[in-house]
XYZ file of C-alpha atoms in Angstrom:
592
model
C -97.765 150.204 110.099
C -94.293 151.799 110.175
C -92.913 152.789 106.795
C -96.252 152.814 105.011
C -96.797 155.609 102.495
C -99.936 157.680 102.171
C -100.571 155.971 98.853
C -100.835 152.568 100.498
C -103.012 154.072 103.212
C -105.292 155.399 100.424
C -106.357 158.679 102.006
C -109.009 160.888 100.402
C -109.062 164.685 100.452
C -112.260 166.749 100.348
C -113.392 170.169 101.441
C -115.698 170.902 104.352
C -119.107 172.427 103.650
C -118.038 175.912 104.736
C -114.789 175.803 102.726
C -112.752 176.526 105.825
C -110.616 173.398 105.759
C -109.417 170.341 103.854
C -110.523 167.045 105.350
C -108.154 164.090 104.860
C -109.645 160.677 105.572
C -107.915 157.259 105.375
C -109.936 154.389 103.975
C -109.075 152.245 106.998
C -109.973 153.513 110.474
C -106.822 151.906 111.868
C -104.693 154.165 109.660
C -105.666 157.414 111.390
C -102.676 157.438 113.733
C -100.177 156.608 110.994
C -101.669 159.138 108.562
C -101.574 161.821 111.242
C -97.893 161.162 111.842
C -97.068 161.185 108.129
C -98.851 164.482 107.638
C -97.154 166.100 110.613
C -93.759 165.034 109.324
C -94.541 166.263 105.823
C -96.038 169.545 107.011
C -93.746 170.980 109.701
C -95.373 173.842 111.547
C -98.855 172.986 110.224
C -101.510 171.874 112.701
C -103.162 168.587 111.829
C -106.481 168.323 113.671
C -108.659 165.294 114.391
C -112.442 165.437 114.232
C -115.363 163.075 113.765
C -115.152 163.263 109.977
C -111.397 162.828 109.641
C -108.127 164.685 109.927
C -108.135 168.252 108.707
C -105.906 171.266 108.095
C -107.011 174.886 107.909
C -107.490 176.696 104.600
C -104.464 178.911 105.181
C -102.222 175.802 105.209
C -103.385 174.506 101.824
C -100.301 175.771 99.967
C -98.062 173.899 102.401
C -99.903 170.676 101.617
C -99.599 171.244 97.873
C -95.881 171.933 98.194
C -95.305 168.762 100.217
C -94.270 165.528 98.492
C -97.213 163.698 100.036
C -99.711 165.722 97.989
C -99.357 163.516 94.922
C -100.168 160.395 96.942
C -103.502 161.740 98.155
C -106.727 161.150 96.289
C -108.172 164.601 95.766
C -111.829 165.227 94.987
C -112.348 167.679 92.114
C -113.654 170.295 94.552
C -110.731 169.862 96.953
C -108.172 170.105 94.151
C -109.798 173.283 92.833
C -110.011 174.672 96.369
C -106.261 174.191 96.821
C -105.304 175.469 93.383
C -107.393 178.632 93.793
C -105.648 179.544 97.003
C -102.222 178.787 95.616
C -102.950 180.942 92.559
C -104.034 183.851 94.738
C -100.987 183.619 97.009
C -98.621 183.626 94.047
C -100.233 186.670 92.433
C -101.561 188.697 95.347
C -98.641 190.915 96.305
C -97.969 192.074 92.753
C -101.660 192.631 92.070
C -101.987 194.624 95.304
C -99.142 196.897 94.127
C -100.627 197.326 90.647
C -104.057 198.264 91.966
C -102.590 200.812 94.360
C -100.427 202.255 91.578
C -103.574 202.835 89.532
C -105.404 204.349 92.496
C -102.518 206.696 93.259
C -101.935 207.661 89.638
C -105.578 208.231 88.806
C -107.078 208.301 85.317
C -103.795 209.188 83.557
C -102.197 205.959 84.824
C -105.416 203.994 84.275
C -105.375 204.911 80.584
C -101.971 203.284 80.138
C -103.538 199.951 81.107
C -106.432 200.381 78.677
C -104.724 201.688 75.556
C -106.217 198.998 73.297
C -109.793 199.504 74.503
C -112.228 201.792 72.701
C -115.480 203.296 73.926
C -114.358 204.180 77.455
C -114.677 207.939 76.928
C -118.214 207.829 78.403
C -116.796 206.952 81.815
C -115.923 209.396 84.570
C -112.288 209.510 85.642
C -112.880 207.399 88.751
C -114.820 204.817 86.737
C -111.904 204.537 84.331
C -109.643 203.913 87.339
C -111.997 201.178 88.513
C -112.064 199.448 85.129
C -108.265 199.474 84.891
C -107.942 197.994 88.374
C -110.628 195.361 87.738
C -109.047 194.162 84.489
C -105.440 193.690 85.541
C -103.723 190.705 83.855
C -104.154 187.537 85.904
C -106.405 189.449 88.287
C -108.796 187.410 90.375
C -111.193 190.144 91.420
C -111.727 193.289 93.421
C -113.985 194.813 96.065
C -115.602 197.922 94.583
C -116.817 199.948 97.548
C -117.560 203.269 95.833
C -120.198 205.253 97.662
C -123.817 204.868 96.536
C -124.570 206.810 93.382
C -120.985 206.827 92.106
C -121.729 204.387 89.269
C -120.585 200.902 90.350
C -122.972 199.160 87.922
C -121.510 201.045 84.960
C -118.014 200.207 86.165
C -118.788 196.491 86.251
C -120.422 196.458 82.800
C -117.421 198.087 81.166
C -114.923 195.942 83.101
C -116.749 192.800 81.919
C -116.698 194.138 78.358
C -112.927 194.696 78.537
C -112.326 191.175 79.868
C -114.463 189.700 77.078
C -112.664 191.779 74.432
C -109.334 190.475 75.735
C -110.671 186.910 75.507
C -110.234 186.345 79.243
C -113.861 185.602 80.172
C -117.022 184.425 78.405
C -119.785 184.677 80.994
C -120.969 186.581 84.076
C -123.237 185.486 86.923
C -124.622 188.524 88.749
C -126.301 188.025 92.131
C -128.233 191.004 93.484
C -131.057 191.895 95.880
C -134.512 191.237 94.441
C -135.198 194.944 94.056
C -132.173 195.378 91.785
C -132.292 192.280 89.582
C -134.390 193.949 86.883
C -132.056 196.954 86.722
C -129.082 194.970 85.419
C -130.569 193.944 82.021
C -131.741 197.519 81.497
C -128.272 198.914 82.230
C -126.551 196.371 79.965
C -128.978 197.365 77.215
C -128.374 201.052 77.861
C -124.581 200.887 77.681
C -123.923 197.894 75.403
C -127.061 197.617 73.299
C -127.633 194.067 72.047
C -123.980 193.038 72.333
C -124.691 190.648 75.206
C -127.579 188.286 75.792
C -128.743 188.977 79.364
C -131.262 186.700 81.085
C -132.932 186.936 84.491
C -133.216 183.703 86.487
C -136.682 183.983 88.032
C -140.122 182.409 88.110
C -140.835 178.741 88.742
C -138.044 176.219 89.164
C -138.641 175.068 85.584
C -138.405 178.637 84.296
C -135.185 179.155 86.247
C -133.649 176.016 84.717
C -134.611 177.239 81.239
C -132.912 180.594 81.909
C -129.771 178.894 83.231
C -129.592 176.735 80.122
C -130.408 179.558 77.696
C -126.828 180.177 76.596
C -126.922 183.746 77.910
C -123.711 185.755 78.217
C -124.945 187.227 81.499
C -127.288 185.681 84.056
C -128.834 187.863 86.761
C -130.536 186.432 89.820
C -131.220 187.145 93.483
C -129.537 185.745 96.579
C -132.334 183.315 97.403
C -132.268 181.764 93.932
C -128.469 181.511 93.976
C -128.820 179.327 97.077
C -131.811 177.250 95.935
C -130.391 176.671 92.430
C -126.789 176.185 93.559
C -126.359 172.773 91.892
C -127.588 174.008 88.511
C -125.490 177.170 88.688
C -122.395 175.238 89.738
C -122.768 172.891 86.766
C -123.005 175.905 84.458
C -119.958 177.596 85.983
C -117.922 174.382 85.734
C -118.607 174.274 81.994
C -116.822 177.611 81.546
C -113.609 176.349 83.214
C -112.637 179.543 85.107
C -113.761 181.851 82.272
C -116.840 182.888 84.265
C -117.112 186.068 86.338
C -119.004 186.165 89.633
C -120.537 189.506 90.614
C -122.120 190.081 94.032
C -124.124 193.297 94.063
C -124.837 194.937 97.444
C -122.412 192.494 98.992
C -123.321 193.382 102.590
C -126.018 190.732 102.059
C -123.292 188.095 102.435
C -121.645 189.461 105.557
C -122.798 186.523 107.693
C -121.029 183.199 107.112
C -123.888 181.298 108.760
C -126.368 182.476 106.112
C -127.215 179.946 103.399
C -126.752 182.555 100.674
C -123.210 183.306 101.870
C -122.261 179.649 101.976
C -123.744 178.997 98.534
C -121.931 181.935 96.955
C -118.628 180.942 98.520
C -118.982 177.477 97.008
C -119.980 178.892 93.601
C -117.074 181.289 93.716
C -114.632 178.322 93.602
C -115.694 177.642 89.991
C -115.176 181.208 88.712
C -112.205 183.160 87.464
C -112.517 186.787 88.675
C -115.036 187.796 91.329
C -116.225 191.321 92.045
C -118.247 192.504 95.034
C -120.024 195.847 94.776
C -121.313 197.822 97.726
C -121.505 201.428 98.846
C -122.122 200.470 102.493
C -120.051 197.301 102.995
C -119.738 197.540 106.787
C -123.025 199.028 108.016
C -123.060 197.316 111.404
C -119.546 196.243 112.374
C -116.012 195.962 110.946
C -116.442 192.176 110.883
C -119.023 192.646 108.106
C -116.157 192.988 105.628
C -114.617 189.538 106.124
C -116.894 187.418 103.916
C -116.966 190.092 101.218
C -113.189 189.992 100.904
C -113.255 186.187 101.142
C -115.416 186.012 98.018
C -112.750 187.902 96.091
C -109.487 186.458 97.404
C -110.444 183.061 98.890
C -109.702 184.274 102.408
C -106.217 185.700 101.916
C -106.809 189.204 103.325
C -107.902 187.851 106.707
C -105.645 184.788 106.763
C -104.338 184.347 110.305
C -105.919 187.626 111.466
C -107.374 187.344 114.956
C -110.311 189.717 115.103
C -111.640 190.693 118.559
C -115.349 190.415 119.253
C -115.413 193.975 120.547
C -116.314 196.285 117.658
C -114.076 199.143 118.758
C -111.049 196.869 119.061
C -111.946 195.076 115.832
C -112.015 198.309 113.836
C -108.255 198.837 113.968
C -107.475 195.169 113.263
C -109.790 195.001 110.245
C -108.617 198.397 109.044
C -104.975 197.290 109.048
C -105.794 194.028 107.275
C -107.659 195.655 104.389
C -105.151 198.478 104.013
C -102.097 196.196 103.971
C -103.548 193.239 102.067
C -107.050 193.944 100.765
C -107.865 194.475 97.113
C -110.485 197.204 97.172
C -111.394 200.556 95.708
C -113.466 203.253 97.369
C -114.492 206.609 95.940
C -116.750 209.083 97.729
C -119.381 211.125 95.918
C -117.973 214.337 97.350
C -114.703 213.589 95.537
C -115.940 212.210 92.208
C -119.189 214.188 91.870
C -118.118 217.596 93.207
C -121.099 219.376 91.646
C -123.616 217.274 93.550
C -125.805 219.544 95.715
C -125.446 219.588 99.499
C -127.720 217.631 101.806
C -129.117 218.713 105.162
C -130.755 216.804 107.996
C -133.492 217.985 110.367
C -134.858 216.064 113.305
C -138.523 216.805 113.881
C -139.611 215.907 117.413
C -143.279 214.982 117.648
C -145.224 214.643 120.953
C -147.074 211.352 121.343
C -150.856 211.383 121.176
C -152.615 210.720 124.545
C -153.603 207.079 123.946
C -150.364 206.435 122.061
C -148.408 207.780 125.022
C -150.365 205.586 127.444
C -149.661 202.482 125.357
C -145.990 203.385 125.006
C -145.551 204.110 128.721
C -147.207 200.806 129.722
C -145.036 198.771 127.330
C -141.920 200.588 128.523
C -142.807 200.132 132.195
C -143.408 196.394 131.763
C -140.121 195.971 129.910
C -138.240 197.753 132.715
C -139.879 195.547 135.346
C -138.979 192.355 133.481
C -135.408 193.474 132.817
C -134.881 194.270 136.492
C -136.210 190.875 137.569
C -134.151 188.892 135.030
C -130.606 187.667 135.582
C -127.984 187.804 132.823
C -128.247 184.130 131.941
C -132.020 184.272 131.517
C -131.707 187.502 129.551
C -129.348 185.870 127.041
C -131.691 182.898 126.642
C -134.632 185.216 126.027
C -132.724 187.862 124.084
C -134.863 187.514 120.954
C -138.012 188.151 122.977
C -136.532 191.198 124.721
C -135.340 192.647 121.404
C -138.817 192.152 119.956
C -140.329 194.065 122.879
C -137.850 196.882 122.396
C -138.739 196.940 118.706
C -142.425 197.119 119.659
C -141.728 200.398 121.472
C -140.452 201.897 118.236
C -143.411 200.478 116.345
C -145.779 202.153 118.814
C -144.059 205.451 118.048
C -144.847 204.910 114.385
C -148.374 203.500 114.603
C -149.661 201.363 117.500
C -152.365 199.774 115.337
C -150.335 196.646 114.641
C -149.313 196.259 118.294
C -152.512 197.231 120.115
C -155.793 195.677 119.088
C -158.599 198.217 118.684
C -156.342 201.288 118.511
C -158.298 204.016 116.666
C -156.505 207.249 117.576
C -154.613 209.081 114.818
C -150.889 208.550 115.590
C -148.697 211.563 116.254
C -146.577 211.198 113.137
C -149.557 211.152 110.807
C -150.722 214.426 112.335
C -147.239 215.875 111.824
C -147.169 214.622 108.241
C -150.461 216.380 107.501
C -148.859 219.801 107.760
C -145.451 218.775 106.358
C -146.894 217.242 103.184
C -149.438 220.026 102.772
C -146.648 222.580 102.732
C -144.229 220.561 100.600
C -146.643 219.161 98.010
C -149.658 221.483 97.902
C -147.914 224.801 98.506
C -144.424 224.189 97.050
C -145.267 221.499 94.453
C -142.414 219.330 95.711
C -142.374 215.590 95.124
C -141.663 213.725 98.358
C -140.105 210.357 99.194
C -141.637 209.010 102.404
C -139.939 206.098 104.174
C -141.540 203.823 106.755
C -140.477 200.408 108.006
C -143.835 199.020 109.093
C -146.566 197.610 106.831
C -149.376 198.987 109.022
C -147.849 202.445 108.865
C -147.424 202.219 105.087
C -151.059 201.169 104.747
C -152.224 204.145 106.800
C -149.972 206.579 104.904
C -151.091 205.447 101.459
C -154.763 205.644 102.492
C -154.531 209.004 104.274
C -152.624 210.745 101.482
C -154.345 209.185 98.494
C -155.053 212.690 97.155
C -151.332 213.035 96.415
C -151.510 210.034 94.049
C -148.909 208.016 95.965
C -147.041 205.022 94.595
C -145.881 202.253 96.903
C -142.702 200.141 96.989
C -142.399 197.539 99.740
C -142.723 193.819 100.438
C -146.423 193.810 99.645
C -145.599 194.759 96.031
C -143.869 191.637 94.740
C -144.386 192.128 91.008
C -141.207 193.496 89.433
C -143.086 195.355 86.711
C -145.315 197.053 89.295
C -142.299 198.159 91.301
C -140.596 199.503 88.204
C -143.778 201.358 87.252
C -143.874 202.965 90.716
C -140.396 204.402 90.168
C -141.243 205.537 86.638
C -144.407 207.329 87.732
C -142.622 209.165 90.528
C -139.827 210.216 88.197
C -141.929 211.094 85.138
C -145.585 211.620 86.065
C -146.331 215.156 87.268
C -149.453 213.960 89.081
C -147.597 211.392 91.237
C -146.278 213.478 94.116
C -145.568 210.897 96.811
C -143.308 207.818 96.804
C -144.079 205.651 99.856
C -141.570 202.903 100.544
C -139.884 200.566 102.991
C -136.093 201.151 103.074
C -135.518 197.385 103.321
C -137.175 196.902 99.920
C -136.384 200.134 98.079
C -133.274 201.357 99.854
C -130.778 200.151 97.246
C -130.309 200.794 93.563
C -133.241 203.104 92.831
C -132.991 206.606 91.420
C -135.606 208.983 92.841
C -133.926 212.328 92.245
C -137.099 213.914 90.900
C -137.691 214.604 94.570
C -135.317 216.561 96.770
C -137.135 215.969 100.072
C -137.113 212.643 101.933
C -139.054 212.056 105.136
C -138.381 209.197 107.541
C -141.596 208.332 109.356
C -139.829 205.268 110.798
C -136.620 203.413 109.983
C -135.297 199.906 109.684
C -133.165 198.709 112.578
C -130.577 197.745 109.980
C -128.101 200.545 109.348
C -127.521 199.356 105.770
C -131.168 199.957 104.837
C -131.090 203.484 106.221
C -127.712 204.400 104.698
C -128.653 203.040 101.294
C -131.993 204.846 101.288
C -130.351 208.222 101.876
C -128.861 208.149 98.408
C -132.041 207.557 96.447
C -132.476 211.322 96.053
C -128.863 212.439 96.543
C -127.179 211.022 93.455
C -126.030 211.794 89.933
C -128.650 213.896 88.169
C -129.824 215.743 91.276
C -129.636 219.526 90.697
C -131.197 220.869 93.906
C -130.126 220.820 97.528
C -131.442 217.735 99.270
C -133.284 217.774 102.591
C -134.053 214.947 105.023
C -136.666 215.171 107.758
C -136.329 212.582 110.525
C -139.578 212.255 112.502
C -138.907 211.184 116.093
C -141.437 210.863 118.865
C -140.290 213.185 121.616
C -138.904 211.699 124.853
C -138.939 208.138 123.502
C -136.453 205.411 122.658
C -136.610 206.488 119.006
C -133.952 209.140 119.607
C -131.591 206.472 120.950
C -132.315 204.279 117.930
C -131.537 207.064 115.497
C -128.334 207.911 117.367
C -127.335 204.254 117.070
C -127.766 204.389 113.303
C -125.716 207.559 112.964
C -122.958 206.093 115.175
C -122.780 203.086 112.862
C -122.523 205.427 109.901
C -119.610 207.269 111.495
C -117.895 203.982 112.444
C -118.168 202.726 108.857
C -116.665 205.972 107.602
C -113.811 205.674 110.110
C -113.102 202.103 108.991
C -112.340 203.299 105.455
C -110.854 206.588 106.668
C -113.503 208.447 104.694
C -112.961 212.173 104.841
C -116.500 213.494 104.900
C -117.943 216.767 106.075
C -120.510 216.475 108.838
C -123.928 217.044 107.246
C -125.768 220.239 108.054
C -128.355 219.795 110.786
C -130.395 222.202 112.835
C -128.439 221.130 115.904
C -124.999 221.687 114.364
C -125.994 225.060 112.923
C -127.490 226.149 116.269
C -124.303 225.191 118.113
C -122.280 227.131 115.544
C -124.277 230.374 115.750
C -124.491 230.226 119.573
C -120.705 229.884 119.679
C -120.408 232.827 117.288
C -122.742 234.875 119.504
C -120.715 234.043 122.583
C -117.492 235.098 120.850
C -119.120 238.393 119.857
C -120.161 238.995 123.442
C -116.692 238.170 124.727
C -115.172 240.576 122.220
C -117.323 243.462 123.457
C -116.303 242.938 127.038
């Protein structure tokens, strides 16, 4: 076997399913040892691994393989060749692009204009949106993470950036993947800002209808994450036909934070067949710093986090991730307080509600049983049964909202409904205020809609699947003077909607996902709002709900720290009370 070349060994190169490595397989099993030696000699310093499906090298070592003389002797699959070329292209361009983007960010709109001198029609954009468009349309750019805070106009930014790229004859097509609740908004926004210039189609309906949309010759296709995964083969074939002149857009990109999710894997594979890729999200790291990794990977094929060892501990990971994105990441982030300085202030008030007698009995029994089981369980058993324990903890919070879905035969009026009676009476009947009311549980939403039917509520949650019906709910709340109450689940309606006809939002219960909560906050506090915004957080007194809400606010602060956001602490009853007590104490000290 000595002296044989890779060509005579006839080794094939392909990519693994998760795009994390190149797999190199000899045609003859007996050639594994020889091929391994040849690769190690040709790739000094690169680890060549052996697994059941062949030899493999990590994605970060792809450029070394391409530079080596042995590369020409390997038989590359089309996907593997593209995989390698994409990463080589990014490595060759990244440092200069990183400098150009930061020059634009530092210089602001005056510098941005110098990059867009030949483009007309950008005068409708705010200064920060002009900065975004300039950064997104850099020559030989391969994408950008646009992490502007919710309500700062990321959709508009993307539409105009796409228009610039088309005008420069750099791209021909865009595939936009968004949450279901936001899919219908994209065609409307394209129509609003670009009229009939682009043919925009939504990929929805039956599988046959989706295939028709994909083959419609549209300039822009919009679909949801589930369809992107289920129609991956059809979408990949379409993207291949554009030969890197297609743009991939991932809206609310925190949906792809988990590499194990099918939607993340599908989008990473589709991304290989696109030119630029843009991810848009106002809350990109709602749970942990690690949430950012796959979002950056979509843009730069893994370069930002190449070779970065990220600790499992979230506190330790924050600094590591922070350094990686600041020194290598291509991203933009603008806060509303900076770019929309005239936006009214927002205040938060926690309203503590005592449990009703039967509700308290049910809660106490469930809590007592959980404590008993936790005390009698060892760590190993706890980890095996973690899902069950988390469900029981979640049930405690559900009992605080409305025990009806947890306890069969529960007929008592829950504490929060009693509290809402007086709150809504004052806000709607006496002050004529429209109200947005958030709840996470279907049973609670059912009870709310029924109990407050006299306020002509509209509903927006998982039980309302029709897109037209959801859109009509938003329209009625915004335009109909008789529709005073918008009742919604933050998981369904938390992103993308404008509800600024109301200035008061009440949280009867919240999702356990920080992203849902953080996104929902900005439905009323956004461009177009002219009045101070108020949030009422209903918490059952002396229950685990307070801990859950504290957890959400800690995640919010951690996400702000990750991006070094300089934000003022929102006004709350607690912070104001501490302030005036301190002022009173100083006054007393001065008199002594």
